[in-house]
Amino acid sequence: MSSLNKAMIIGRLGQDPDVRYTQSNTAVANLSVATSERYKDKQGEWKENTEWHRVVAWGRLAEICQEYLKKGSQVYIEGPIQTRKWEDKEGQTRYTTEIKALTMTMLDSKGESGGNVPPKPDNSQPVSSNVDLNEDFEDIDDDLPF
């Protein structure tokens, strides 16, 4: 039997996208997306649990994220979960787990985007990335884990 590695989240950005470029000039956007769950506890009181997700987008999708998303933007992200390994400045091996965005859909309604970001058109389609992720993955120009 085959396997499946696919995450689908709807959440809000905790900060503006952080976009950098690899040595081969491929854009890489790092997003921090919050998802929240509301539930009633045993006493019947409403509680909220927020989970933060690291998301990475590549190529044109990364550039679109930089251009149209900002802190607070609501997005739908779809893609596989991946764990990366790297060495920090002190030579320690570090790991991070993130969602590799292959599709991003802006979900803010008209007027919610705050002026800097154009509202989502009524006929909007998801934006997808068609970048060879293995080619540029090793070329990231920083020592940050995300």
PDB file of C-alpha atoms in Angstrom:
ATOM      1  CA  MET A   1       0.000   0.000   0.000  1.00  0.00           C
ATOM      2  CA  SER A   2       1.145   3.545  -0.762  1.00  0.00           C
ATOM      3  CA  SER A   3       1.569   6.259   1.817  1.00  0.00           C
ATOM      4  CA  LEU A   4       0.208   9.787   2.030  1.00  0.00           C
ATOM      5  CA  ASN A   5       1.904  12.892   3.418  1.00  0.00           C
ATOM      6  CA  LYS A   6      -0.451  15.837   3.074  1.00  0.00           C
ATOM      7  CA  ALA A   7      -1.264  18.645   5.496  1.00  0.00           C
ATOM      8  CA  MET A   8      -4.170  21.037   4.993  1.00  0.00           C
ATOM      9  CA  ILE A   9      -4.510  23.993   7.347  1.00  0.00           C
ATOM     10  CA  ILE A  10      -6.555  27.175   7.525  1.00  0.00           C
ATOM     11  CA  GLY A  11      -5.113  29.817   9.797  1.00  0.00           C
ATOM     12  CA  ARG A  12      -3.771  33.309  10.203  1.00  0.00           C
ATOM     13  CA  LEU A  13      -0.211  34.557   9.752  1.00  0.00           C
ATOM     14  CA  GLY A  14       1.517  35.512  12.986  1.00  0.00           C
ATOM     15  CA  GLN A  15       3.944  37.815  11.168  1.00  0.00           C
ATOM     16  CA  ASP A  16       4.685  39.100   7.680  1.00  0.00           C
ATOM     17  CA  PRO A  17       6.244  36.473   5.374  1.00  0.00           C
ATOM     18  CA  ASP A  18      10.041  36.263   5.638  1.00  0.00           C
ATOM     19  CA  VAL A  19      11.402  35.906   2.094  1.00  0.00           C
ATOM     20  CA  ARG A  20      15.005  35.133   1.241  1.00  0.00           C
ATOM     21  CA  TYR A  21      16.747  33.953  -1.895  1.00  0.00           C
ATOM     22  CA  THR A  22      18.968  30.943  -2.474  1.00  0.00           C
ATOM     23  CA  GLN A  23      22.331  31.243  -4.209  1.00  0.00           C
ATOM     24  CA  SER A  24      20.569  30.303  -7.452  1.00  0.00           C
ATOM     25  CA  ASN A  25      18.095  33.208  -6.892  1.00  0.00           C
ATOM     26  CA  THR A  26      15.065  31.073  -5.966  1.00  0.00           C
ATOM     27  CA  ALA A  27      12.707  32.770  -3.513  1.00  0.00           C
ATOM     28  CA  VAL A  28      11.995  30.985  -0.209  1.00  0.00           C
ATOM     29  CA  ALA A  29       9.202  32.308   2.042  1.00  0.00           C
ATOM     30  CA  ASN A  30       8.879  31.276   5.675  1.00  0.00           C
ATOM     31  CA  LEU A  31       5.439  31.676   7.210  1.00  0.00           C
ATOM     32  CA  SER A  32       4.220  31.229  10.748  1.00  0.00           C
ATOM     33  CA  VAL A  33       0.549  30.182  10.666  1.00  0.00           C
ATOM     34  CA  ALA A  34      -1.706  29.849  13.710  1.00  0.00           C
ATOM     35  CA  THR A  35      -4.659  27.473  13.820  1.00  0.00           C
ATOM     36  CA  SER A  36      -7.099  27.514  16.727  1.00  0.00           C
ATOM     37  CA  GLU A  37      -9.493  25.010  18.211  1.00  0.00           C
ATOM     38  CA  ARG A  38     -12.381  25.967  20.520  1.00  0.00           C
ATOM     39  CA  TYR A  39     -13.897  23.480  22.920  1.00  0.00           C
ATOM     40  CA  LYS A  40     -15.801  23.291  26.188  1.00  0.00           C
ATOM     41  CA  ASP A  41     -13.955  21.978  29.232  1.00  0.00           C
ATOM     42  CA  LYS A  42     -15.487  19.703  31.896  1.00  0.00           C
ATOM     43  CA  GLN A  43     -16.945  22.746  33.669  1.00  0.00           C
ATOM     44  CA  GLY A  44     -18.689  23.851  30.460  1.00  0.00           C
ATOM     45  CA  GLU A  45     -16.449  26.864  29.880  1.00  0.00           C
ATOM     46  CA  TRP A  46     -15.113  27.675  26.435  1.00  0.00           C
ATOM     47  CA  LYS A  47     -11.365  27.201  25.950  1.00  0.00           C
ATOM     48  CA  GLU A  48      -9.194  27.937  22.945  1.00  0.00           C
ATOM     49  CA  ASN A  49      -6.050  26.077  21.947  1.00  0.00           C
ATOM     50  CA  THR A  50      -3.746  27.664  19.362  1.00  0.00           C
ATOM     51  CA  GLU A  51      -1.188  25.633  17.424  1.00  0.00           C
ATOM     52  CA  TRP A  52       1.629  27.305  15.449  1.00  0.00           C
ATOM     53  CA  HIS A  53       2.810  25.821  12.152  1.00  0.00           C
ATOM     54  CA  ARG A  54       5.998  26.532  10.244  1.00  0.00           C
ATOM     55  CA  VAL A  55       5.315  26.777   6.517  1.00  0.00           C
ATOM     56  CA  VAL A  56       7.843  27.161   3.709  1.00  0.00           C
ATOM     57  CA  ALA A  57       6.968  28.198   0.136  1.00  0.00           C
ATOM     58  CA  TRP A  58       9.330  28.209  -2.831  1.00  0.00           C
ATOM     59  CA  GLY A  59       9.727  30.051  -6.138  1.00  0.00           C
ATOM     60  CA  ARG A  60       6.838  32.069  -7.515  1.00  0.00           C
ATOM     61  CA  LEU A  61       4.566  30.949  -4.664  1.00  0.00           C
ATOM     62  CA  ALA A  62       7.034  32.485  -2.181  1.00  0.00           C
ATOM     63  CA  GLU A  63       7.019  35.760  -4.130  1.00  0.00           C
ATOM     64  CA  ILE A  64       3.202  35.802  -4.166  1.00  0.00           C
ATOM     65  CA  CYS A  65       3.164  35.243  -0.407  1.00  0.00           C
ATOM     66  CA  GLN A  66       5.519  38.198   0.050  1.00  0.00           C
ATOM     67  CA  GLU A  67       3.464  40.418  -2.219  1.00  0.00           C
ATOM     68  CA  TYR A  68      -0.053  39.644  -0.974  1.00  0.00           C
ATOM     69  CA  LEU A  69       0.155  38.281   2.589  1.00  0.00           C
ATOM     70  CA  LYS A  70       0.810  40.108   5.825  1.00  0.00           C
ATOM     71  CA  LYS A  71       0.483  39.528   9.537  1.00  0.00           C
ATOM     72  CA  GLY A  72      -3.121  38.522  10.263  1.00  0.00           C
ATOM     73  CA  SER A  73      -3.914  37.320   6.730  1.00  0.00           C
ATOM     74  CA  GLN A  74      -6.099  34.215   6.659  1.00  0.00           C
ATOM     75  CA  VAL A  75      -4.816  31.490   4.339  1.00  0.00           C
ATOM     76  CA  TYR A  76      -5.421  27.907   3.304  1.00  0.00           C
ATOM     77  CA  ILE A  77      -2.138  25.993   2.934  1.00  0.00           C
ATOM     78  CA  GLU A  78      -1.748  22.526   1.476  1.00  0.00           C
ATOM     79  CA  GLY A  79       1.381  20.395   1.130  1.00  0.00           C
ATOM     80  CA  PRO A  80       3.490  17.649   2.672  1.00  0.00           C
ATOM     81  CA  ILE A  81       5.061  17.747   6.123  1.00  0.00           C
ATOM     82  CA  GLN A  82       8.848  17.592   6.033  1.00  0.00           C
ATOM     83  CA  THR A  83      11.627  17.514   8.603  1.00  0.00           C
ATOM     84  CA  ARG A  84      14.919  19.217   7.771  1.00  0.00           C
ATOM     85  CA  LYS A  85      18.290  18.765   9.424  1.00  0.00           C
ATOM     86  CA  TRP A  86      21.101  21.334   9.560  1.00  0.00           C
ATOM     87  CA  GLU A  87      24.080  22.382  11.643  1.00  0.00           C
ATOM     88  CA  ASP A  88      23.941  25.627  13.611  1.00  0.00           C
ATOM     89  CA  LYS A  89      26.836  28.066  14.069  1.00  0.00           C
ATOM     90  CA  GLU A  90      28.197  26.006  16.982  1.00  0.00           C
ATOM     91  CA  GLY A  91      28.189  22.805  14.893  1.00  0.00           C
ATOM     92  CA  GLN A  92      25.186  21.295  16.685  1.00  0.00           C
ATOM     93  CA  THR A  93      22.768  19.231  14.611  1.00  0.00           C
ATOM     94  CA  ARG A  94      19.302  20.798  14.584  1.00  0.00           C
ATOM     95  CA  TYR A  95      15.963  19.682  13.161  1.00  0.00           C
ATOM     96  CA  THR A  96      12.788  21.490  12.181  1.00  0.00           C
ATOM     97  CA  THR A  97       9.455  20.182  10.968  1.00  0.00           C
ATOM     98  CA  GLU A  98       7.419  22.290   8.575  1.00  0.00           C
ATOM     99  CA  ILE A  99       4.719  22.188   5.945  1.00  0.00           C
ATOM    100  CA  LYS A 100       6.075  22.552   2.407  1.00  0.00           C
ATOM    101  CA  ALA A 101       3.384  24.726   0.791  1.00  0.00           C
ATOM    102  CA  LEU A 102       2.422  23.518  -2.650  1.00  0.00           C
ATOM    103  CA  THR A 103      -0.899  25.387  -2.676  1.00  0.00           C
ATOM    104  CA  MET A 104      -1.856  28.639  -0.971  1.00  0.00           C
ATOM    105  CA  THR A 105      -5.274  30.280  -1.135  1.00  0.00           C
ATOM    106  CA  MET A 106      -5.936  33.729   0.350  1.00  0.00           C
ATOM    107  CA  LEU A 107      -9.142  33.623   2.389  1.00  0.00           C
ATOM    108  CA  ASP A 108      -9.551  37.215   3.571  1.00  0.00           C
ATOM    109  CA  SER A 109     -12.803  38.768   2.435  1.00  0.00           C
ATOM    110  CA  LYS A 110     -12.876  42.154   0.754  1.00  0.00           C
ATOM    111  CA  GLY A 111     -11.931  44.953   3.118  1.00  0.00           C
ATOM    112  CA  GLU A 112     -10.213  42.688   5.661  1.00  0.00           C
ATOM    113  CA  SER A 113      -6.782  42.990   4.114  1.00  0.00           C
ATOM    114  CA  GLY A 114      -5.956  46.362   5.670  1.00  0.00           C
ATOM    115  CA  GLY A 115      -5.116  48.405   2.567  1.00  0.00           C
ATOM    116  CA  ASN A 116      -1.658  47.082   1.604  1.00  0.00           C
ATOM    117  CA  VAL A 117      -2.983  43.825   0.194  1.00  0.00           C
ATOM    118  CA  PRO A 118      -5.508  43.755  -2.643  1.00  0.00           C
ATOM    119  CA  PRO A 119      -8.700  41.893  -1.709  1.00  0.00           C
ATOM    120  CA  LYS A 120      -9.183  38.360  -2.975  1.00  0.00           C
ATOM    121  CA  PRO A 121     -10.936  38.391  -6.359  1.00  0.00           C
ATOM    122  CA  ASP A 122     -14.307  36.627  -6.479  1.00  0.00           C
ATOM    123  CA  ASN A 123     -12.973  34.093  -8.993  1.00  0.00           C
ATOM    124  CA  SER A 124      -9.652  33.433  -7.257  1.00  0.00           C
ATOM    125  CA  GLN A 125      -7.890  30.134  -7.699  1.00  0.00           C
ATOM    126  CA  PRO A 126      -5.326  28.498  -5.431  1.00  0.00           C
ATOM    127  CA  VAL A 127      -1.742  29.424  -6.188  1.00  0.00           C
ATOM    128  CA  SER A 128       0.616  26.498  -6.633  1.00  0.00           C
ATOM    129  CA  SER A 129       4.360  26.073  -6.762  1.00  0.00           C
ATOM    130  CA  ASN A 130       6.094  24.139  -9.526  1.00  0.00           C
ATOM    131  CA  VAL A 131       9.687  24.472  -8.321  1.00  0.00           C
ATOM    132  CA  ASP A 132      12.175  21.615  -8.094  1.00  0.00           C
ATOM    133  CA  LEU A 133      12.539  21.800  -4.327  1.00  0.00           C
ATOM    134  CA  ASN A 134      15.461  19.390  -4.148  1.00  0.00           C
ATOM    135  CA  GLU A 135      17.580  21.519  -6.479  1.00  0.00           C
ATOM    136  CA  ASP A 136      17.702  24.640  -4.297  1.00  0.00           C
ATOM    137  CA  PHE A 137      17.010  23.273  -0.846  1.00  0.00           C
ATOM    138  CA  GLU A 138      20.663  22.966   0.095  1.00  0.00           C
ATOM    139  CA  ASP A 139      21.507  26.486  -1.119  1.00  0.00           C
ATOM    140  CA  ILE A 140      19.679  28.506   1.525  1.00  0.00           C
ATOM    141  CA  ASP A 141      21.899  31.436   2.359  1.00  0.00           C
ATOM    142  CA  ASP A 142      21.495  31.645   6.136  1.00  0.00           C
ATOM    143  CA  ASP A 143      22.030  29.694   9.287  1.00  0.00           C
ATOM    144  CA  LEU A 144      18.518  30.203  10.594  1.00  0.00           C
ATOM    145  CA  PRO A 145      16.467  27.041  11.019  1.00  0.00           C
ATOM    146  CA  PHE A 146      13.503  28.552   9.201  1.00  0.00           C
TER     147      PHE A 146
END
